[in-house]
């Protein structure tokens, strides 16, 4: 970044980079698309009956392409009300998407566009269901010509087939640019880039006095400042005055605040002056080869955690197998990258790789499934990953064998006696624990994989010359995974306010999200506190900001997403870990000084407070603009957010909804009531319902009852009116029924979501040898698949002795991490990382099961153990 170049070269480099980005957006990202419209081919020839609360319209069709952007429905007249509701269902009549369209602003009669932007499976049948929401209207029919499209199927009005007609509709599919258009666009980009590059050269040759030298950092500033200003400025204008995302004052103010904070952080990051203490993770590597290997190791760690996340999201055994094997490949690559150049590039490896690859290819073709077999592609992918694991594992085995032979030959030759390899007390306990979970595996092979994989890693760690930089590499890999996951979330994960308002990040459950963010927060906390530790005493605020700004933002962003989960588990684990780490930093200064503790605590709080609005605004706004949400199969999200939802949909998270849910979930208090329904124009300015089920005016009495009953509920107008009628019929005779219902759970068990009942069941069924089957039987006869407690789960799976040993190992890891930080704290930037990750694991393990080969928290824990395995008196083999 400090390199000096001529201005002409800098401009040409910027042009080349922007052209490359544009080409990548064309292919393979295929950001640009076109629209293709499918029709039945007929002419408008009739009108449906009235579509109201008791009559609907159904049109079945076969998807022609993989993404439908919208459907245009011809509405002939609106008799009352203003909302049309369109639902899309798959061939099993499972809901895919639904949305509301306000017909009050449309020209009637005419086509009404129903936005969707939903992924479909080409060739499968789907059902479009047209219903009203407190309205009555009619739609048009088309006749069926001789050359009718085979993709438009039967039509029905209130369960009765409409013979000779189809719904008058146009189906607008979103298609990526074809290869011809893509080639033309790429060619145009290249031509424009070449032309601008030539013009730049001509300009500076004619004006040599302007072609002065410029620092690369300055050129980057000149490029990024206008781009970021344009993007953030456009977002601010869309929030206000255009009000494209929300029209509520509180939300507009909060989003604008978040965007302003984002702008300040972005422009500070671009334009700040680098501090002497602002060292990056790769600054300690002395050779380009070591630097490249470190980058590769960070990538391997990040991918291993990614595939661990993939495992946690998988619903079927085959996907678990695929994720496990991909994770194993990443860990083996991490081990191989500890090889020296001589160990990696030699004739033994070359011969082995040729022979192993040939054998692997032969084995694959012999054992692969034919394309006619069920799930052949998944089976063949698992087979391929297994072969890769065998090849990489053999390469590592050869290396370990060579090291052993080298040590034996050196001893036989009478070389200077070396100090023996000495495990620390923690290393001995961990080795014993590995042996126990292998012996007492009870049909579980993941324990064997865990013990073997990390034992090999620890052996290689002992002989690795760059192991002093391991914690830099580990923290870099974990943060690389978080940053990649955050970018993915910002683009493709809606911040939904319903059904559950708890944001699950890159998982389908908030529980796993809490586990993941716990160790990410611990890592970010260590980085921030280490950056604070490097600052000189009494330094100015400007110097402090220059030295810690990256870690400050990172910690603040992770904290914001921890808050989004509304998970007490995450709050407890993160809070306890950060508090202890704060005390560690104060201790590292040499004495317990209240001033340093409260300064660091204040900075951590400031990071959370400053970054929270920015994270909230970006997570709410950007995915809505992108409009390509990824929804997990079992994710608890309303159907109108399963496609390209309207930017101002009331189903998105908002300030009012977040406040209400946070008060209820975390503080156990009642927040302000949420009374912002999707069908906002079905209510007057006072929140009173003005349309009945068929769009007829509603009396003041019925409207008041509806408002009182549904002030904090999110139901359609039809559902509200039906339940109001039920309330009128029932009267108040059952008003005291709830008082006669006795809860079977204690207050503590209710607070813990039934965990104490599960704990009791697992404790009562413990034994010395463990269990082969997962799950303990609860008092009501149901089976709790896991204990929601790591320590109980280990004891249940492998036996009580293994559970006790596991607890001892965790406490020993905390003690060993403390001692390691005590010895290394003044020399290493992040020596508290092993203790921090162990601490987060230990606390999270009290309420969740976090110890398993592919659990992301277990991956981080096992990798963080490496510096604690050996005694400082051991000597490295060479």
XYZ file of N, CA, C and O in Angstrom, residues 464-630:
668
model
N 6.785 -27.999 13.560
C 6.534 -26.868 12.648
C 7.383 -25.666 13.067
O 7.350 -25.231 14.220
N 8.117 -25.116 12.135
C 9.034 -24.033 12.448
C 8.325 -22.705 12.700
O 8.842 -21.853 13.422
N 7.156 -22.492 12.078
C 6.452 -21.218 12.229
C 5.343 -21.279 13.275
O 4.392 -20.496 13.225
N 5.447 -22.192 14.215
C 4.338 -22.357 15.155
C 4.139 -21.158 16.072
O 3.077 -21.011 16.676
N 5.158 -20.303 16.189
C 4.993 -19.119 17.026
C 3.933 -18.170 16.462
O 3.387 -17.348 17.194
N 3.663 -18.278 15.169
C 2.636 -17.439 14.536
C 1.270 -18.134 14.475
O 0.350 -17.641 13.832
N 1.126 -19.278 15.133
C -0.095 -20.054 14.998
C -1.338 -19.285 15.436
O -2.370 -19.328 14.766
N -1.255 -18.576 16.544
C -2.450 -17.881 17.021
C -2.849 -16.755 16.080
O -4.036 -16.448 15.937
N -1.874 -16.114 15.426
C -2.210 -15.138 14.390
C -2.966 -15.806 13.248
O -3.951 -15.273 12.733
N -2.487 -16.975 12.837
C -3.132 -17.709 11.747
C -4.524 -18.168 12.160
O -5.492 -18.027 11.387
N -4.654 -18.707 13.358
C -5.955 -19.191 13.823
C -6.967 -18.055 13.910
O -8.094 -18.183 13.412
N -6.583 -16.958 14.535
C -7.513 -15.823 14.640
C -7.853 -15.280 13.256
O -9.008 -14.920 12.993
N -6.854 -15.238 12.364
C -7.135 -14.772 11.007
C -8.100 -15.677 10.278
O -9.002 -15.208 9.572
N -7.942 -17.014 10.428
C -8.857 -17.939 9.777
C -10.268 -17.839 10.307
O -11.244 -17.872 9.541
N -10.419 -17.707 11.634
C -11.758 -17.586 12.224
C -12.436 -16.298 11.786
O -13.620 -16.283 11.433
N -11.687 -15.196 11.802
C -12.272 -13.922 11.389
C -12.560 -13.890 9.891
O -13.520 -13.259 9.445
N -11.727 -14.594 9.104
C -12.005 -14.695 7.667
C -13.328 -15.410 7.443
O -14.124 -15.007 6.574
N -13.583 -16.439 8.220
C -14.862 -17.137 8.104
C -16.020 -16.226 8.485
O -17.057 -16.201 7.803
N -15.862 -15.473 9.581
C -16.942 -14.584 9.989
C -17.203 -13.509 8.940
O -18.359 -13.224 8.605
N -16.144 -12.912 8.412
C -16.323 -11.844 7.423
C -17.005 -12.394 6.174
O -17.916 -11.770 5.616
N -16.571 -13.582 5.722
C -17.237 -14.187 4.572
C -18.699 -14.494 4.847
O -19.571 -14.246 4.004
N -18.981 -15.015 6.039
C -20.369 -15.307 6.410
C -21.185 -14.027 6.517
O -22.361 -13.985 6.123
N -20.565 -12.960 7.051
C -21.265 -11.681 7.178
C -21.607 -11.108 5.808
O -22.732 -10.629 5.587
N -20.677 -11.171 4.868
C -20.952 -10.675 3.512
C -22.092 -11.467 2.889
O -22.997 -10.899 2.253
N -22.079 -12.785 3.078
C -23.163 -13.620 2.551
C -24.499 -13.217 3.166
O -25.514 -13.104 2.458
N -24.509 -12.981 4.479
C -25.749 -12.575 5.155
C -26.242 -11.235 4.649
O -27.442 -11.039 4.420
N -25.321 -10.289 4.497
C -25.694 -8.955 4.043
C -26.336 -8.999 2.661
O -27.202 -8.187 2.327
N -25.957 -9.985 1.859
C -26.487 -10.077 0.502
C -27.735 -10.960 0.407
O -28.675 -10.613 -0.323
N -27.779 -12.063 1.149
C -28.794 -13.084 0.861
C -29.633 -13.542 2.044
O -30.396 -14.491 1.906
N -29.514 -12.903 3.199
C -30.291 -13.355 4.354
C -31.164 -12.212 4.859
O -30.681 -11.231 5.416
N -32.484 -12.343 4.636
C -33.426 -11.332 5.100
C -33.405 -11.225 6.628
O -33.287 -12.225 7.330
N -33.565 -10.001 7.112
C -33.730 -9.757 8.546
C -35.231 -9.754 8.806
O -35.896 -8.725 8.760
N -35.772 -10.938 9.071
C -37.222 -11.099 9.179
C -37.720 -10.745 10.572
O -37.052 -11.011 11.570
N -38.897 -10.154 10.628
C -39.520 -9.845 11.901
C -40.502 -10.901 12.357
O -40.889 -10.930 13.517
N -40.886 -11.800 11.457
C -41.849 -12.853 11.731
C -41.417 -14.102 10.986
O -40.748 -14.015 9.963
N -41.732 -15.283 11.398
C -42.507 -15.663 12.561
C -41.656 -15.462 13.810
O -42.112 -14.992 14.835
N -40.396 -15.854 13.704
C -39.457 -15.609 14.789
C -38.638 -14.379 14.450
O -38.200 -14.207 13.321
N -38.434 -13.531 15.437
C -37.676 -12.301 15.211
C -36.212 -12.469 15.581
O -35.465 -11.499 15.605
N -35.782 -13.681 15.851
C -34.391 -13.940 16.261
C -33.569 -14.284 15.022
O -33.838 -15.271 14.347
N -32.572 -13.473 14.720
C -31.812 -13.621 13.486
C -30.838 -14.785 13.617
O -30.030 -14.840 14.539
N -30.891 -15.707 12.659
C -30.111 -16.939 12.768
C -28.850 -16.951 11.914
O -28.250 -18.005 11.712
N -28.455 -15.801 11.381
C -27.193 -15.647 10.657
C -27.131 -16.659 9.505
O -27.970 -16.598 8.622
N -26.151 -17.579 9.476
C -26.036 -18.532 8.375
C -26.537 -19.918 8.779
O -26.156 -20.926 8.178
N -27.421 -19.981 9.769
C -27.951 -21.253 10.247
C -29.478 -21.220 10.195
O -30.090 -20.163 10.032
N -30.071 -22.413 10.346
C -31.538 -22.446 10.367
C -32.087 -22.395 11.784
O -33.304 -22.333 11.959
N -31.218 -22.449 12.803
C -31.680 -22.309 14.179
C -30.814 -21.284 14.906
O -29.606 -21.194 14.658
N -31.426 -20.560 15.822
C -30.702 -19.546 16.579
C -29.749 -20.195 17.578
O -28.723 -19.613 17.934
N -30.068 -21.397 18.031
C -29.214 -22.078 19.006
C -27.806 -22.269 18.459
O -26.809 -21.950 19.116
N -27.698 -22.795 17.239
C -26.388 -23.008 16.632
C -25.724 -21.661 16.338
O -24.505 -21.526 16.458
N -26.517 -20.685 15.965
C -25.971 -19.344 15.742
C -25.308 -18.811 17.000
O -24.222 -18.210 16.944
N -25.954 -19.013 18.141
C -25.386 -18.555 19.413
C -24.050 -19.233 19.685
O -23.097 -18.594 20.141
N -23.958 -20.530 19.406
C -22.695 -21.246 19.602
C -21.604 -20.656 18.714
O -20.478 -20.399 19.163
N -21.933 -20.483 17.447
C -20.958 -19.967 16.473
C -20.475 -18.576 16.860
O -19.269 -18.295 16.885
N -21.405 -17.693 17.177
C -21.027 -16.317 17.488
C -20.299 -16.209 18.819
O -19.565 -15.236 19.047
N -20.468 -17.192 19.707
C -19.768 -17.144 20.990
C -18.258 -17.202 20.789
O -17.517 -16.367 21.304
N -17.772 -18.198 20.008
C -16.320 -18.259 19.848
C -15.803 -17.195 18.885
O -14.651 -16.762 18.987
N -16.658 -16.718 17.968
C -16.244 -15.595 17.130
C -16.105 -14.327 17.973
O -15.178 -13.530 17.788
N -17.016 -14.133 18.913
C -16.933 -12.970 19.798
C -15.703 -13.061 20.696
O -15.027 -12.054 20.938
N -15.405 -14.253 21.187
C -14.199 -14.422 22.009
C -12.950 -14.072 21.218
O -12.037 -13.412 21.722
N -12.900 -14.515 19.960
C -11.741 -14.199 19.114
C -11.652 -12.705 18.846
O -10.571 -12.102 18.947
N -12.784 -12.090 18.516
C -12.790 -10.648 18.259
C -12.418 -9.863 19.513
O -11.722 -8.837 19.431
N -12.858 -10.343 20.680
C -12.523 -9.661 21.933
C -11.028 -9.718 22.201
O -10.413 -8.729 22.621
N -10.425 -10.890 21.963
C -8.976 -11.006 22.162
C -8.224 -10.075 21.217
O -7.260 -9.408 21.615
N -8.662 -9.995 19.967
C -8.004 -9.104 19.013
C -8.115 -7.647 19.447
O -7.137 -6.881 19.380
N -9.304 -7.241 19.901
C -9.489 -5.855 20.327
C -8.671 -5.554 21.574
O -7.973 -4.522 21.639
N -8.739 -6.417 22.560
C -8.017 -6.166 23.801
C -6.507 -6.229 23.586
O -5.749 -5.505 24.237
N -6.076 -7.083 22.666
C -4.654 -7.123 22.339
C -4.217 -5.842 21.645
O -3.119 -5.336 21.894
N -5.080 -5.317 20.772
C -4.765 -4.041 20.123
C -4.703 -2.908 21.149
O -3.840 -2.026 21.074
N -5.607 -2.930 22.113
C -5.564 -1.933 23.180
C -4.296 -2.079 24.013
O -3.700 -1.090 24.440
N -3.873 -3.302 24.235
C -2.671 -3.563 25.028
C -1.430 -2.972 24.346
O -0.492 -2.529 25.017
N -1.431 -2.957 23.000
C -0.261 -2.454 22.281
C -0.138 -0.940 22.323
O 0.914 -0.397 22.004
N -1.225 -0.240 22.678
C -1.180 1.215 22.653
C -0.362 1.758 23.819
O -0.371 1.202 24.918
N 0.312 2.845 23.558
C 1.140 3.464 24.586
C 0.264 4.128 25.633
O -0.824 4.638 25.336
N 0.752 4.148 26.844
C 0.010 4.789 27.923
C -0.116 6.283 27.649
O 0.835 6.943 27.254
N -1.313 6.773 27.903
C -1.540 8.205 27.747
C -1.619 8.672 26.311
O -1.533 9.884 26.049
N -1.772 7.744 25.352
C -1.842 8.159 23.948
C -3.134 8.919 23.697
O -4.139 8.748 24.383
N -3.136 9.762 22.689
C -4.304 10.574 22.366
C -5.414 9.709 21.778
O -5.174 8.568 21.357
N -6.619 10.284 21.736
C -7.752 9.555 21.162
C -7.488 9.230 19.696
O -7.828 8.141 19.224
N -6.866 10.154 18.977
C -6.577 9.918 17.562
C -5.629 8.735 17.397
O -5.845 7.865 16.551
N -4.565 8.697 18.196
C -3.626 7.589 18.117
C -4.297 6.262 18.496
O -4.041 5.219 17.895
N -5.154 6.330 19.495
C -5.861 5.127 19.919
C -6.763 4.606 18.799
O -6.791 3.408 18.510
N -7.489 5.521 18.150
C -8.375 5.117 17.053
C -7.589 4.533 15.891
O -7.998 3.525 15.282
N -6.446 5.141 15.564
C -5.629 4.632 14.468
C -5.113 3.232 14.757
O -4.930 2.430 13.840
N -4.884 2.922 16.031
C -4.312 1.634 16.384
C -5.305 0.506 16.540
O -4.914 -0.668 16.418
N -6.576 0.818 16.790
C -7.528 -0.261 17.116
C -8.767 -0.245 16.241
O -9.696 -1.019 16.497
N -8.827 0.586 15.191
C -10.096 0.770 14.484
C -10.604 -0.518 13.839
O -11.812 -0.795 13.853
N -9.709 -1.334 13.277
C -10.170 -2.575 12.640
C -10.765 -3.527 13.675
O -11.857 -4.077 13.479
N -10.046 -3.736 14.753
C -10.526 -4.626 15.807
C -11.787 -4.073 16.473
O -12.675 -4.838 16.866
N -11.869 -2.755 16.584
C -13.042 -2.088 17.159
C -14.289 -2.400 16.330
O -15.331 -2.800 16.872
N -14.192 -2.237 15.029
C -15.343 -2.494 14.146
C -15.694 -3.980 14.145
O -16.877 -4.352 14.200
N -14.671 -4.825 14.087
C -14.923 -6.262 14.063
C -15.640 -6.716 15.327
O -16.639 -7.442 15.273
N -15.151 -6.281 16.477
C -15.794 -6.645 17.732
C -17.223 -6.100 17.783
O -18.148 -6.799 18.220
N -17.412 -4.869 17.354
C -18.744 -4.276 17.381
C -19.725 -5.007 16.489
O -20.889 -5.222 16.859
N -19.278 -5.425 15.294
C -20.163 -6.125 14.371
C -20.542 -7.507 14.905
O -21.707 -7.916 14.837
N -19.563 -8.235 15.434
C -19.888 -9.550 16.000
C -20.862 -9.388 17.164
O -21.834 -10.149 17.296
N -20.630 -8.379 18.005
C -21.524 -8.143 19.140
C -22.935 -7.824 18.675
O -23.922 -8.281 19.268
N -23.049 -7.048 17.607
C -24.369 -6.701 17.080
C -25.138 -7.951 16.676
O -26.330 -8.097 16.980
N -24.463 -8.883 16.015
C -25.150 -10.104 15.592
C -25.439 -11.026 16.775
O -26.413 -11.789 16.745
N -24.603 -10.961 17.810
C -24.947 -11.680 19.040
C -26.251 -11.129 19.606
O -27.141 -11.889 20.028
N -26.395 -9.813 19.609
C -27.627 -9.190 20.108
C -28.819 -9.587 19.246
O -29.915 -9.845 19.751
N -28.615 -9.667 17.934
C -29.710 -10.038 17.034
C -30.291 -11.412 17.359
O -31.463 -11.667 17.091
N -29.466 -12.318 17.900
C -29.971 -13.667 18.172
C -30.986 -13.700 19.303
O -31.785 -14.629 19.385
N -30.937 -12.695 20.215
C -31.791 -12.699 21.406
C -31.688 -14.040 22.134
O -32.686 -14.604 22.601
N -30.462 -14.536 22.245
C -30.193 -15.824 22.872
C -29.524 -15.599 24.220
O -28.442 -15.010 24.293
N -30.153 -16.077 25.277
C -29.554 -15.945 26.604
C -28.259 -16.743 26.714
O -27.330 -16.352 27.420
N -28.184 -17.883 25.993
C -26.954 -18.668 25.989
C -25.787 -17.851 25.461
O -24.705 -17.809 26.049
N -26.001 -17.193 24.321
C -24.936 -16.381 23.728
C -24.584 -15.210 24.635
O -23.401 -14.893 24.823
N -25.587 -14.552 25.201
C -25.319 -13.398 26.066
C -24.492 -13.816 27.279
O -23.547 -13.124 27.675
N -24.854 -14.963 27.881
C -24.132 -15.430 29.065
C -22.693 -15.780 28.723
O -21.747 -15.358 29.400
N -22.512 -16.578 27.663
C -21.167 -17.015 27.293
C -20.292 -15.840 26.892
O -19.133 -15.721 27.314
N -20.826 -14.948 26.070
C -20.059 -13.796 25.604
C -19.752 -12.843 26.761
O -18.618 -12.361 26.911
N -20.758 -12.581 27.587
C -20.549 -11.656 28.700
C -19.499 -12.156 29.677
O -18.589 -11.407 30.084
N -19.576 -13.435 30.054
C -18.604 -13.982 30.997
C -17.204 -13.993 30.397
O -16.219 -13.623 31.060
N -17.101 -14.389 29.128
C -15.784 -14.456 28.493
C -15.150 -13.086 28.379
O -13.965 -12.897 28.703
N -15.914 -12.107 27.930
C -15.358 -10.761 27.748
C -14.962 -10.137 29.090
O -13.935 -9.443 29.180
N -15.747 -10.373 30.122
C -15.415 -9.809 31.431
C -14.094 -10.374 31.942
O -13.223 -9.627 32.428
N -13.927 -11.683 31.823
C -12.678 -12.294 32.296
C -11.495 -11.832 31.452
O -10.407 -11.558 31.971
N -11.709 -11.689 30.136
C -10.628 -11.216 29.280
C -10.247 -9.775 29.608
O -9.067 -9.402 29.549
N -11.209 -8.956 29.950
C -10.909 -7.589 30.376
C -10.022 -7.593 31.608
O -9.059 -6.819 31.713
N -10.332 -8.464 32.548
C -9.500 -8.574 33.742
C -8.101 -9.071 33.389
O -7.107 -8.649 33.996
N -8.014 -9.963 32.378
C -6.711 -10.460 31.966
C -5.846 -9.346 31.403
O -4.648 -9.273 31.675
N -6.441 -8.454 30.607
C -5.671 -7.354 30.028
C -5.168 -6.427 31.118
O -4.024 -5.967 31.095
N -6.018 -6.152 32.118
C -5.578 -5.311 33.235
C -4.429 -5.981 33.966
O -3.421 -5.362 34.296
N -4.552 -7.319 34.190
C -3.488 -8.047 34.846
C -2.207 -7.979 34.026
O -1.098 -7.844 34.552
N -2.346 -8.019 32.672
C -1.178 -7.971 31.817
C -0.430 -6.664 31.910
O 0.740 -6.594 31.556
N -1.075 -5.613 32.361
C -0.393 -4.342 32.520
C 0.546 -4.339 33.723
O 1.301 -3.408 33.911
N 0.439 -5.314 34.559
C 1.366 -5.405 35.675
C 0.707 -5.186 37.015
O 1.226 -5.591 38.033
N -0.430 -4.537 37.069
C -1.125 -4.318 38.334
C -2.596 -4.104 38.026
O -2.971 -3.683 36.941
N -3.410 -4.389 39.025
C -4.855 -4.258 38.847
C -5.220 -2.796 38.996
O -5.331 -2.292 40.115
N -5.370 -2.133 37.878
C -5.674 -0.714 37.903
C -7.074 -0.483 37.361
O -7.379 -0.843 36.223
N -7.874 0.116 38.179
C -9.279 0.324 37.825
C -9.417 1.145 36.553
O -10.308 0.910 35.735
N -8.513 2.112 36.361
C -8.624 2.987 35.197
C -8.550 2.236 33.891
O -9.362 2.456 32.988
N -7.580 1.319 33.763
C -7.443 0.562 32.531
C -8.636 -0.359 32.321
O -9.120 -0.518 31.196
N -9.109 -0.962 33.374
C -10.253 -1.866 33.238
C -11.468 -1.127 32.691
O -12.095 -1.574 31.725
N -11.786 0.010 33.299
C -12.986 0.732 32.870
C -12.787 1.400 31.510
O -13.737 1.555 30.755
N -11.547 1.776 31.188
C -11.316 2.316 29.840
C -11.588 1.249 28.793
O -12.283 1.489 27.794
N -11.030 0.060 28.992
C -11.234 -1.018 28.027
C -12.695 -1.461 27.983
O -13.228 -1.760 26.905
N -13.335 -1.519 29.144
C -14.755 -1.877 29.185
C -15.582 -0.850 28.420
O -16.482 -1.210 27.648
N -15.259 0.425 28.613
C -15.985 1.476 27.910
C -15.796 1.371 26.411
O -16.745 1.550 25.636
N -14.577 1.050 25.970
C -14.324 0.919 24.536
C -15.107 -0.252 23.954
O -15.672 -0.156 22.853
N -15.171 -1.368 24.676
C -15.958 -2.517 24.210
C -17.443 -2.157 24.097
O -18.111 -2.522 23.126
N -17.953 -1.451 25.085
C -19.356 -1.034 25.050
C -19.596 -0.066 23.902
O -20.598 -0.146 23.180
N -18.645 0.884 23.715
C -18.768 1.832 22.603
C -18.795 1.103 21.265
O -19.559 1.477 20.355
N -17.960 0.064 21.119
C -17.949 -0.687 19.862
C -19.317 -1.287 19.574
O -19.815 -1.228 18.447
N -19.943 -1.867 20.607
C -21.267 -2.466 20.429
C -22.318 -1.405 20.122
O -23.136 -1.569 19.207
N -22.286 -0.300 20.872
C -23.294 0.749 20.703
C -23.171 1.415 19.336
O -24.168 1.695 18.665
N -21.952 1.659 18.880
C -21.747 2.347 17.602
C -22.070 1.438 16.426
O -22.696 1.859 15.451
N -21.659 0.172 16.511
C -21.842 -0.720 15.375
C -23.241 -1.313 15.280
O -23.645 -1.765 14.196
N -23.990 -1.327 16.383
C -25.316 -1.936 16.349
C -26.239 -1.259 15.327
O -26.847 -1.956 14.505
N -26.385 0.083 15.330
C -27.263 0.685 14.306
C -26.776 0.425 12.893
O -27.591 0.221 11.984
N -25.457 0.425 12.691
C -24.929 0.172 11.355
C -25.256 -1.244 10.901
O -25.723 -1.464 9.771
N -25.013 -2.223 11.772
C -25.308 -3.611 11.424
C -26.807 -3.809 11.198
O -27.221 -4.509 10.259
N -27.633 -3.198 12.027
C -29.091 -3.330 11.903
C -29.551 -2.772 10.560
O -30.324 -3.411 9.831
N -29.085 -1.569 10.218
C -29.518 -0.928 8.973
C -29.052 -1.723 7.758
O -29.834 -1.970 6.827
N -27.796 -2.149 7.744
C -27.286 -2.893 6.594
C -28.007 -4.226 6.439
O -28.369 -4.623 5.329
N -28.230 -4.938 7.552
C -28.886 -6.245 7.476
C -30.348 -6.115 7.075
O -30.888 -7.010 6.426
N -30.975 -5.026 7.415
C -32.372 -4.815 7.034
C -32.504 -4.350 5.580
O -33.416 -4.780 4.862
N -31.602 -3.491 5.126
C -31.800 -2.821 3.838
C -31.176 -3.562 2.663
O -31.816 -3.739 1.625
N -29.915 -3.971 2.798
C -29.192 -4.503 1.639
C -29.816 -5.787 1.095
O -30.022 -5.905 -0.127
N -30.155 -6.799 1.926
C -30.774 -8.002 1.351
C -32.097 -7.714 0.646
O -32.427 -8.382 -0.333
N -32.831 -6.725 1.144
C -34.095 -6.375 0.482
C -33.841 -5.831 -0.918
O -34.590 -6.120 -1.855
N -32.771 -5.048 -1.077
C -32.429 -4.510 -2.392
C -31.953 -5.623 -3.322
O -32.339 -5.687 -4.487
N -31.106 -6.520 -2.807
C -30.617 -7.634 -3.623
C -31.771 -8.534 -4.048
O -31.865 -8.957 -5.208
N -32.671 -8.838 -3.103
C -33.890 -9.570 -3.441
C -33.693 -11.021 -3.824
O -34.504 -11.590 -4.549
N -32.613 -11.662 -3.349
C -32.387 -13.076 -3.640
C -32.153 -13.824 -2.328
O -31.054 -14.311 -2.061
N -33.161 -13.933 -1.487
C -32.945 -14.523 -0.153
C -32.699 -16.013 -0.217
O -33.262 -16.724 -1.058
N -31.843 -16.477 0.690
C -31.680 -17.916 0.871
C -32.452 -18.317 2.120
O -32.201 -17.803 3.206
